[in-house]
Amino acid sequence: MRVDFLGNPVSVTTDAALAAVNDFVDGFLAYETRAANVLAAAGADPESALLNAYAGVLWLLLESPEGPGRAAPYLARARAARVRAHPREQAVVDFATAWAEDNIPQALEIADQVLAAWPRDLLILKLRQYHDFNRGDFPAMLRAAASVAEANADVAYWHGMLAFAYEQCHLLDEAEASARRALELKRKEPWAQHALAHVMLTQGRIDEGAAFLEGVRDTWTGLNSFMDTHLWWHLALFHLSQGRFDDALDAYDQHCWTQEKDYSQDQVGAVSLLARLELAGVEVGDRWTDVAEHLAKRGEDVVQPFLTLQYLYGLARAGRAEAQPLLEAVRRMAVEAPDFTREAWRDAALPAAEGLVAYARGDFEAAVRGLRIVLPRLIEVGGSHAQRDFFEQIALDAVIRSGRLSEAQQALELRRGFDPDGVPVNRALAQVYDRLGLPDEAAKAHARVARRLAALA
């Protein structure tokens, strides 16, 4: 029996089919566009359970209401061919089927069975981590990666997955060590680059983080739109802290909002970066209009709460009427969502949604009521710490705008603890201290901004 590039058994019978399997597995783990080659290969080989299961997975990753429907014909062929497939391939078919049916608990159980029997199936590990990430279960991400450690010490992708799981669990030293090991094995390992950027951002190593990402930009070739735009998004966050606002805006215009404008991840990256630019005092012109045009096409998209919240904010910020029916859809999900996700929709996503819409409409008191209390629960909607900081920043600005200056001072000084020289946080502190009648503290904040900007000259 043939094996894929990681040594996992496959039942394909031709070199072309094996090449397509490897393009998908290796391309998916590397975030490269060649992963999409599996669609043509599956169409040409309807008797391959594995190729058709992989094609179905690719469509499920569309993260839209259309995804399961697009996956359906591939998964139907995969199930028809399942009886002739290897047991590992049969499990992959079952995993993809459970996912398409939104039976995520069953999909996770199947993933664990696959990893126990075939620990080199890193694609299944990646997909398991994807589902754990989307529900904020970061220890589960770490547990899954650790369970296959012995079999994968030589694989850069595994170290990258381990690094991100460590980082999301706030185990930053372990995360950095794992990311650097991945990059020793393979310099072009974008997930490890991304994990290390997270570590540096969290630790306030802003200049080092910007220099690191700028130093590996030459490896950002052949990447899919998510990974390419997301790495630029991380670089833009470093630039914002440094006060390099023109560079951050250029990253948005030239990289973050230039590729797959109808894809979920590109859209939420654009929404959160535009919001952060505005919160830093950058004039973004009519950029919200273009983003909202694409968001409006999604309709009442409630596939994932983390994504929906950002679609909703983008629509509300642009003044689009489509924001209201999407908010109503969130309210329905708080009642009608499957048991596995209902609590996240009801107790986290709904109050956040109402707070975000209120903020976008200028009702800062309502925004505070919706966002301030729910922030500790937002881990349940998914997203990384860096991504969910979008909600923290909106909530903090609402606190400032509603005149809660003592609360704002406390929150801003805590933020300054991990971004001590950040230009946006120190500008906000200077304004708050001025309004609090603390001119000496305001002067210190102004001086920190001046020193940081002088360093750029």
Coordinates of C-alpha atoms in Angstrom, one line a residue:
M1 CA 0.0 0.0 0.0
R2 CA 1.2 3.5 -0.8
V3 CA 1.8 6.1 1.9
D4 CA 1.5 9.9 1.9
F5 CA 4.5 12.1 2.6
L6 CA 4.0 11.7 6.3
G7 CA 3.9 7.9 6.1
N8 CA 0.2 7.4 6.5
P9 CA -1.4 4.5 4.5
V10 CA -3.5 5.5 1.4
S11 CA -5.3 3.3 -1.0
V12 CA -4.9 5.5 -4.1
T13 CA -3.5 3.5 -7.1
T14 CA -1.8 6.1 -9.3
D15 CA 1.1 8.5 -9.0
A16 CA -1.2 11.3 -9.9
A17 CA -3.7 10.5 -7.2
L18 CA -0.9 10.2 -4.6
A19 CA 0.5 13.6 -5.7
A20 CA -2.9 15.1 -5.2
V21 CA -3.1 13.6 -1.7
N22 CA 0.2 15.1 -0.8
D23 CA -0.7 18.4 -2.4
F24 CA -3.7 18.6 -0.1
V25 CA -2.0 17.4 3.1
D26 CA 1.3 19.2 2.7
G27 CA -0.4 22.2 1.1
F28 CA -3.0 22.4 3.9
L29 CA -0.4 22.2 6.7
A30 CA 1.7 24.8 4.9
Y31 CA -1.3 27.1 4.1
E32 CA -0.5 26.9 0.4
T33 CA -2.9 27.3 -2.5
R34 CA -1.9 24.0 -3.9
A35 CA -4.2 22.3 -1.4
A36 CA -7.1 23.3 -3.7
N37 CA -5.7 20.9 -6.4
V38 CA -7.6 18.2 -4.5
L39 CA -10.9 19.4 -6.0
A40 CA -9.9 18.5 -9.6
A41 CA -8.3 15.3 -8.5
A42 CA -11.4 14.2 -6.6
G43 CA -13.6 15.0 -9.6
A44 CA -11.3 12.9 -11.8
D45 CA -11.4 10.0 -9.4
P46 CA -14.9 9.5 -7.9
E47 CA -13.9 6.0 -6.6
S48 CA -11.3 7.5 -4.2
A49 CA -12.8 7.8 -0.8
L50 CA -9.8 9.8 0.5
L51 CA -9.6 12.3 -2.3
N52 CA -13.3 13.0 -2.1
A53 CA -13.3 13.2 1.7
Y54 CA -10.4 15.7 1.5
A55 CA -12.3 17.7 -1.2
G56 CA -15.3 17.8 1.2
V57 CA -13.1 19.1 4.0
L58 CA -11.9 21.9 1.8
W59 CA -15.4 23.1 1.2
L60 CA -16.3 22.8 4.8
L61 CA -13.4 25.2 5.5
L62 CA -15.2 27.8 3.5
E63 CA -16.9 28.8 6.8
S64 CA -20.2 29.8 5.2
P65 CA -23.7 28.4 5.1
E66 CA -22.9 27.2 1.5
G67 CA -20.0 25.1 2.7
P68 CA -21.9 21.9 3.6
G69 CA -23.8 22.0 0.4
R70 CA -20.7 22.4 -1.7
A71 CA -19.1 19.5 0.2
A72 CA -22.1 17.2 -0.1
P73 CA -21.4 15.6 -3.5
Y74 CA -17.8 14.9 -2.6
L75 CA -18.8 13.4 0.7
A76 CA -21.5 11.3 -0.9
R77 CA -18.9 9.8 -3.3
A78 CA -16.5 9.3 -0.3
R79 CA -19.2 7.4 1.6
A80 CA -20.0 5.3 -1.5
A81 CA -16.3 4.3 -1.9
R82 CA -15.7 3.9 1.9
V83 CA -16.1 0.1 2.0
R84 CA -13.1 -0.3 -0.3
A85 CA -10.9 2.2 1.6
H86 CA -8.2 1.7 4.2
P87 CA -9.5 1.9 7.9
R88 CA -7.7 5.3 8.3
E89 CA -9.4 6.6 5.2
Q90 CA -12.8 5.3 6.4
A91 CA -12.3 7.3 9.6
V92 CA -11.5 10.4 7.6
V93 CA -14.7 10.0 5.7
D94 CA -16.6 9.6 9.0
F95 CA -14.9 12.6 10.5
A96 CA -15.8 14.8 7.5
T97 CA -19.4 13.5 7.5
A98 CA -19.9 14.3 11.2
W99 CA -18.5 17.8 10.6
A100 CA -20.8 18.4 7.7
E101 CA -23.7 17.3 9.8
D102 CA -22.6 19.8 12.5
N103 CA -22.0 16.9 14.9
I104 CA -18.7 18.3 16.2
P105 CA -18.5 16.1 19.3
Q106 CA -18.6 13.0 17.1
A107 CA -16.0 14.5 14.8
L108 CA -13.7 15.1 17.7
E109 CA -14.1 11.6 19.0
I110 CA -13.2 10.2 15.6
A111 CA -10.2 12.5 15.3
D112 CA -8.9 11.2 18.6
Q113 CA -9.3 7.6 17.4
V114 CA -7.4 8.4 14.2
L115 CA -4.6 10.1 16.2
A116 CA -4.3 7.1 18.5
A117 CA -3.9 4.7 15.7
W118 CA -2.1 6.8 13.1
P119 CA -0.2 9.6 15.0
R120 CA 1.4 10.9 11.9
D121 CA -2.0 12.0 10.5
L122 CA -1.2 15.6 11.1
L123 CA -4.0 16.8 8.9
I124 CA -6.5 15.3 11.3
L125 CA -4.6 16.9 14.2
K126 CA -4.8 20.3 12.5
L127 CA -8.5 19.9 11.9
R128 CA -9.1 18.8 15.5
Q129 CA -7.2 21.9 16.7
Y130 CA -9.3 24.0 14.4
H131 CA -12.5 22.8 16.0
D132 CA -11.0 23.2 19.5
F133 CA -9.9 26.7 18.6
N134 CA -13.4 27.7 17.4
R135 CA -14.9 26.9 20.8
G136 CA -12.0 28.3 22.9
D137 CA -10.8 25.0 24.2
F138 CA -7.1 25.7 24.1
P139 CA -6.0 23.0 26.5
A140 CA -7.7 20.5 24.1
M141 CA -5.5 21.9 21.3
L142 CA -2.4 21.3 23.5
R143 CA -3.5 17.8 24.6
A144 CA -4.1 16.7 21.1
A145 CA -0.7 17.9 19.9
A146 CA 1.1 16.4 22.9
S147 CA -0.6 13.0 22.3
V148 CA 1.4 12.5 19.1
A149 CA 4.7 14.0 20.2
E150 CA 6.8 10.9 20.0
A151 CA 5.8 10.2 16.4
N152 CA 6.4 13.7 15.1
A153 CA 9.5 15.2 16.6
D154 CA 11.0 15.5 13.1
V155 CA 8.1 17.4 11.6
A156 CA 8.1 21.2 11.5
Y157 CA 4.3 21.4 11.1
W158 CA 3.8 19.5 14.4
H159 CA 6.1 21.8 16.3
G160 CA 4.2 24.8 14.8
M161 CA 0.9 23.3 16.0
L162 CA 2.3 22.6 19.4
A163 CA 3.7 26.2 19.6
F164 CA 0.3 27.8 18.9
A165 CA -1.4 25.6 21.4
Y166 CA 1.1 26.5 24.0
E167 CA 0.7 30.2 23.3
Q168 CA -3.1 30.1 23.5
C169 CA -2.6 28.4 26.9
H170 CA -0.4 31.3 28.0
L171 CA 2.7 29.0 28.2
L172 CA 4.8 31.5 26.3
D173 CA 8.3 30.1 27.0
E174 CA 7.2 26.7 25.7
A175 CA 5.5 28.3 22.8
E176 CA 8.6 30.2 21.7
A177 CA 10.8 27.1 22.1
S178 CA 8.4 25.0 19.9
A179 CA 8.1 27.7 17.3
R180 CA 11.8 28.2 17.0
R181 CA 12.3 24.4 16.7
A182 CA 9.8 24.4 13.9
L183 CA 11.6 27.2 12.1
E184 CA 14.9 25.3 12.6
L185 CA 13.4 22.4 10.7
K186 CA 11.7 24.5 8.1
R187 CA 12.2 28.3 7.8
K188 CA 9.1 28.6 5.7
E189 CA 6.6 27.4 8.3
P190 CA 4.0 30.1 8.5
W191 CA 2.1 28.7 11.4
A192 CA 5.2 28.7 13.6
Q193 CA 6.1 32.2 12.4
H194 CA 2.5 33.2 13.4
A195 CA 2.8 31.5 16.8
L196 CA 6.1 33.4 17.5
A197 CA 4.5 36.7 16.5
H198 CA 1.8 36.0 19.0
V199 CA 4.3 35.4 21.8
M200 CA 6.2 38.6 21.0
L201 CA 3.0 40.6 20.9
T202 CA 1.8 39.2 24.2
Q203 CA 5.1 40.0 25.8
G204 CA 5.3 43.5 24.5
R205 CA 8.4 42.7 22.3
I206 CA 7.0 45.0 19.7
D207 CA 10.1 46.1 17.8
E208 CA 11.5 42.5 17.9
G209 CA 8.2 41.2 16.6
A210 CA 8.1 43.6 13.7
A211 CA 11.7 42.9 12.8
F212 CA 11.0 39.1 13.0
L213 CA 8.1 39.2 10.6
E214 CA 9.8 41.6 8.2
G215 CA 12.8 39.3 8.3
V216 CA 10.7 36.3 7.1
R217 CA 8.5 38.1 4.6
D218 CA 10.5 36.5 1.8
T219 CA 9.0 33.1 2.7
W220 CA 5.4 34.3 2.3
T221 CA 5.1 32.8 -1.2
G222 CA 2.4 30.5 -2.5
L223 CA 0.3 31.0 0.6
N224 CA -3.5 31.0 0.7
S225 CA -5.2 34.2 1.3
F226 CA -5.9 33.6 5.0
M227 CA -2.3 32.9 5.9
D228 CA -0.9 35.7 3.7
T229 CA -3.3 38.3 5.0
H230 CA -3.1 37.1 8.5
L231 CA 0.7 37.4 8.7
W232 CA 0.4 40.9 7.3
W233 CA -2.4 41.6 9.9
H234 CA 0.0 40.6 12.7
L235 CA 2.7 42.9 11.2
A236 CA 0.2 45.7 11.1
L237 CA -0.5 45.2 14.8
F238 CA 3.2 45.7 15.6
H239 CA 3.2 48.8 13.3
L240 CA 0.2 50.3 15.2
S241 CA 1.9 49.9 18.5
Q242 CA 5.1 51.5 17.1
G243 CA 3.1 54.5 15.8
R244 CA 3.9 53.5 12.2
F245 CA 0.3 54.3 11.2
D246 CA 1.1 54.8 7.5
D247 CA 2.7 51.4 7.4
A248 CA -0.3 49.8 9.1
L249 CA -2.7 51.4 6.7
D250 CA -0.5 50.3 3.8
A251 CA -0.6 46.8 5.1
Y252 CA -4.3 46.9 5.0
D253 CA -4.5 48.4 1.5
Q254 CA -1.8 46.4 -0.2
H255 CA -2.1 43.0 1.6
C256 CA -4.9 42.5 4.1
W257 CA -7.8 43.5 1.9
T258 CA -6.6 42.6 -1.6
Q259 CA -7.3 38.9 -2.1
E260 CA -10.4 36.8 -1.4
K261 CA -12.8 39.5 -0.3
D262 CA -15.7 37.0 0.0
Y263 CA -13.8 34.7 2.3
S264 CA -14.6 34.7 6.0
Q265 CA -11.1 35.0 7.3
D266 CA -10.1 37.8 5.0
Q267 CA -13.2 39.7 5.9
V268 CA -12.8 39.5 9.7
G269 CA -9.2 40.4 9.4
A270 CA -10.2 43.5 7.5
V271 CA -12.9 44.4 10.0
S272 CA -10.7 44.1 13.0
L273 CA -7.8 45.9 11.4
L274 CA -9.9 48.8 10.2
A275 CA -11.4 49.1 13.7
R276 CA -8.0 49.1 15.4
L277 CA -6.8 51.8 13.0
E278 CA -9.7 54.0 13.9
L279 CA -9.3 53.3 17.6
A280 CA -5.7 54.5 17.1
G281 CA -6.9 57.7 15.6
V282 CA -6.2 56.9 12.0
E283 CA -8.6 58.3 9.4
V284 CA -9.7 55.3 7.2
G285 CA -11.8 57.2 4.7
D286 CA -14.5 55.2 2.9
R287 CA -12.8 51.8 3.4
W288 CA -15.7 50.5 5.5
T289 CA -18.0 50.9 2.5
D290 CA -16.1 48.3 0.4
V291 CA -15.8 45.9 3.3
A292 CA -19.5 46.1 4.0
E293 CA -20.4 45.5 0.4
H294 CA -18.8 42.1 0.7
L295 CA -20.2 41.4 4.2
A296 CA -23.7 42.1 3.1
K297 CA -23.5 39.2 0.7
R298 CA -23.3 36.8 3.6
G299 CA -26.8 37.5 4.7
E300 CA -27.7 36.0 8.1
D301 CA -24.5 34.0 8.4
V302 CA -24.3 32.4 11.8
V303 CA -21.9 29.5 11.0
Q304 CA -19.5 30.6 13.8
P305 CA -20.1 33.2 16.5
F306 CA -16.6 34.7 16.4
L307 CA -17.0 35.4 12.7
T308 CA -20.5 36.6 12.9
L309 CA -19.7 39.2 15.6
Q310 CA -17.2 40.8 13.3
Y311 CA -19.4 40.6 10.2
L312 CA -22.0 42.4 12.4
Y313 CA -19.7 45.1 13.5
G314 CA -18.5 45.8 10.0
L315 CA -22.1 46.1 8.7
A316 CA -23.2 48.3 11.7
R317 CA -20.1 50.5 11.4
A318 CA -20.8 51.1 7.7
G319 CA -24.4 51.9 8.6
R320 CA -25.8 49.0 6.5
A321 CA -29.4 47.9 7.1
E322 CA -28.2 44.3 6.9
A323 CA -26.8 44.6 10.4
Q324 CA -30.3 44.4 12.0
P325 CA -31.4 41.1 10.5
L326 CA -28.0 39.6 11.3
L327 CA -28.4 40.7 14.9
E328 CA -31.8 39.1 14.9
A329 CA -30.2 35.9 13.6
V330 CA -27.8 36.0 16.6
R331 CA -30.8 36.3 18.9
R332 CA -32.4 33.2 17.3
M333 CA -29.2 31.3 17.7
A334 CA -29.2 32.0 21.4
V335 CA -32.3 29.9 21.6
E336 CA -32.1 27.5 18.7
A337 CA -28.4 26.6 18.4
P338 CA -27.4 23.0 18.9
D339 CA -26.6 22.1 22.5
F340 CA -22.9 22.0 21.8
T341 CA -22.8 25.7 21.0
R342 CA -26.0 27.2 22.4
E343 CA -24.5 28.5 25.6
A344 CA -21.7 30.3 23.7
W345 CA -24.3 32.0 21.5
R346 CA -26.7 32.8 24.4
D347 CA -24.2 34.0 27.1
A348 CA -21.3 35.3 25.1
A349 CA -22.2 36.1 21.5
L350 CA -25.6 37.7 22.0
P351 CA -24.6 40.3 24.6
A352 CA -21.4 41.1 22.6
A353 CA -23.4 41.5 19.4
E354 CA -25.8 43.9 21.1
G355 CA -22.9 45.9 22.5
L356 CA -21.0 46.0 19.2
V357 CA -24.1 47.3 17.4
A358 CA -24.7 49.9 20.1
Y359 CA -21.1 51.1 19.9
A360 CA -21.2 51.4 16.1
R361 CA -24.4 53.4 16.4
G362 CA -22.9 55.8 19.0
D363 CA -24.8 54.5 22.0
F364 CA -21.8 54.1 24.3
E365 CA -23.8 53.4 27.5
A366 CA -25.5 50.4 25.9
A367 CA -22.2 49.3 24.4
V368 CA -20.6 49.2 27.9
R369 CA -23.6 47.3 29.2
G370 CA -23.3 44.7 26.5
L371 CA -19.5 44.3 26.3
R372 CA -18.0 45.0 29.7
I373 CA -19.7 42.2 31.5
V374 CA -19.4 39.6 28.7
L375 CA -15.7 40.0 28.0
P376 CA -14.6 37.2 30.3
R377 CA -16.9 34.8 28.5
L378 CA -15.8 35.7 24.9
I379 CA -13.2 32.9 24.9
E380 CA -16.2 30.6 24.3
V381 CA -16.9 32.1 20.8
G382 CA -13.4 31.2 19.6
G383 CA -10.6 33.2 18.1
S384 CA -7.1 33.9 19.4
H385 CA -6.2 36.2 22.3
A386 CA -4.9 38.7 19.8
Q387 CA -8.1 38.5 17.7
R388 CA -10.4 38.8 20.6
D389 CA -8.5 41.9 21.8
F390 CA -10.7 43.6 19.1
F391 CA -13.6 43.3 21.5
E392 CA -11.5 44.5 24.5
Q393 CA -10.5 47.6 22.6
I394 CA -14.0 48.4 21.5
A395 CA -15.3 48.0 25.1
L396 CA -12.5 50.2 26.5
D397 CA -13.2 52.9 24.0
A398 CA -16.9 52.7 25.0
V399 CA -15.9 53.1 28.6
I400 CA -13.8 56.2 27.8
R401 CA -16.6 57.7 25.6
S402 CA -19.2 57.1 28.3
G403 CA -17.1 59.1 30.8
R404 CA -16.1 56.2 33.1
L405 CA -12.6 57.7 33.4
S406 CA -11.5 55.9 36.6
E407 CA -12.3 52.6 35.0
A408 CA -10.6 53.6 31.8
Q409 CA -7.4 54.5 33.7
Q410 CA -7.3 51.1 35.3
A411 CA -7.8 49.3 32.1
L412 CA -5.3 51.4 30.1
E413 CA -2.6 51.0 32.7
L414 CA -3.1 47.2 32.6
R415 CA -2.7 47.3 28.8
R416 CA 0.4 49.4 29.2
G417 CA 1.9 46.6 31.2
F418 CA 2.2 44.4 28.1
D419 CA 2.7 47.3 25.6
P420 CA 4.7 49.8 27.7
D421 CA 5.7 52.1 24.8
G422 CA 2.7 51.6 22.6
V423 CA 1.7 54.8 20.9
P424 CA -2.1 54.2 20.9
V425 CA -2.3 53.1 24.6
N426 CA -0.2 56.0 25.8
R427 CA -2.1 58.6 23.7
A428 CA -5.3 57.3 25.3
L429 CA -3.7 57.4 28.7
A430 CA -2.6 61.0 28.2
Q431 CA -6.1 62.1 27.3
V432 CA -7.7 60.2 30.3
Y433 CA -5.2 61.6 32.7
D434 CA -5.8 65.1 31.4
R435 CA -9.5 64.7 32.0
L436 CA -8.9 63.2 35.4
G437 CA -6.9 66.3 36.5
L438 CA -3.6 64.4 36.7
P439 CA -1.3 66.6 34.5
D440 CA 1.9 64.9 35.7
E441 CA 0.7 61.5 34.6
A442 CA -0.6 62.9 31.4
A443 CA 2.8 64.4 30.7
K444 CA 4.6 61.1 31.3
A445 CA 2.2 59.4 28.8
H446 CA 2.9 62.2 26.3
A447 CA 6.6 61.8 26.8
R448 CA 6.4 58.0 26.1
V449 CA 4.6 58.8 22.8
A450 CA 7.2 61.4 21.9
R451 CA 10.1 59.0 22.6
R452 CA 8.6 56.2 20.6
L453 CA 7.8 58.5 17.6
A454 CA 11.3 60.0 17.8
A455 CA 12.8 56.5 17.5
L456 CA 11.1 56.2 14.1
A457 CA 12.7 59.3 12.7

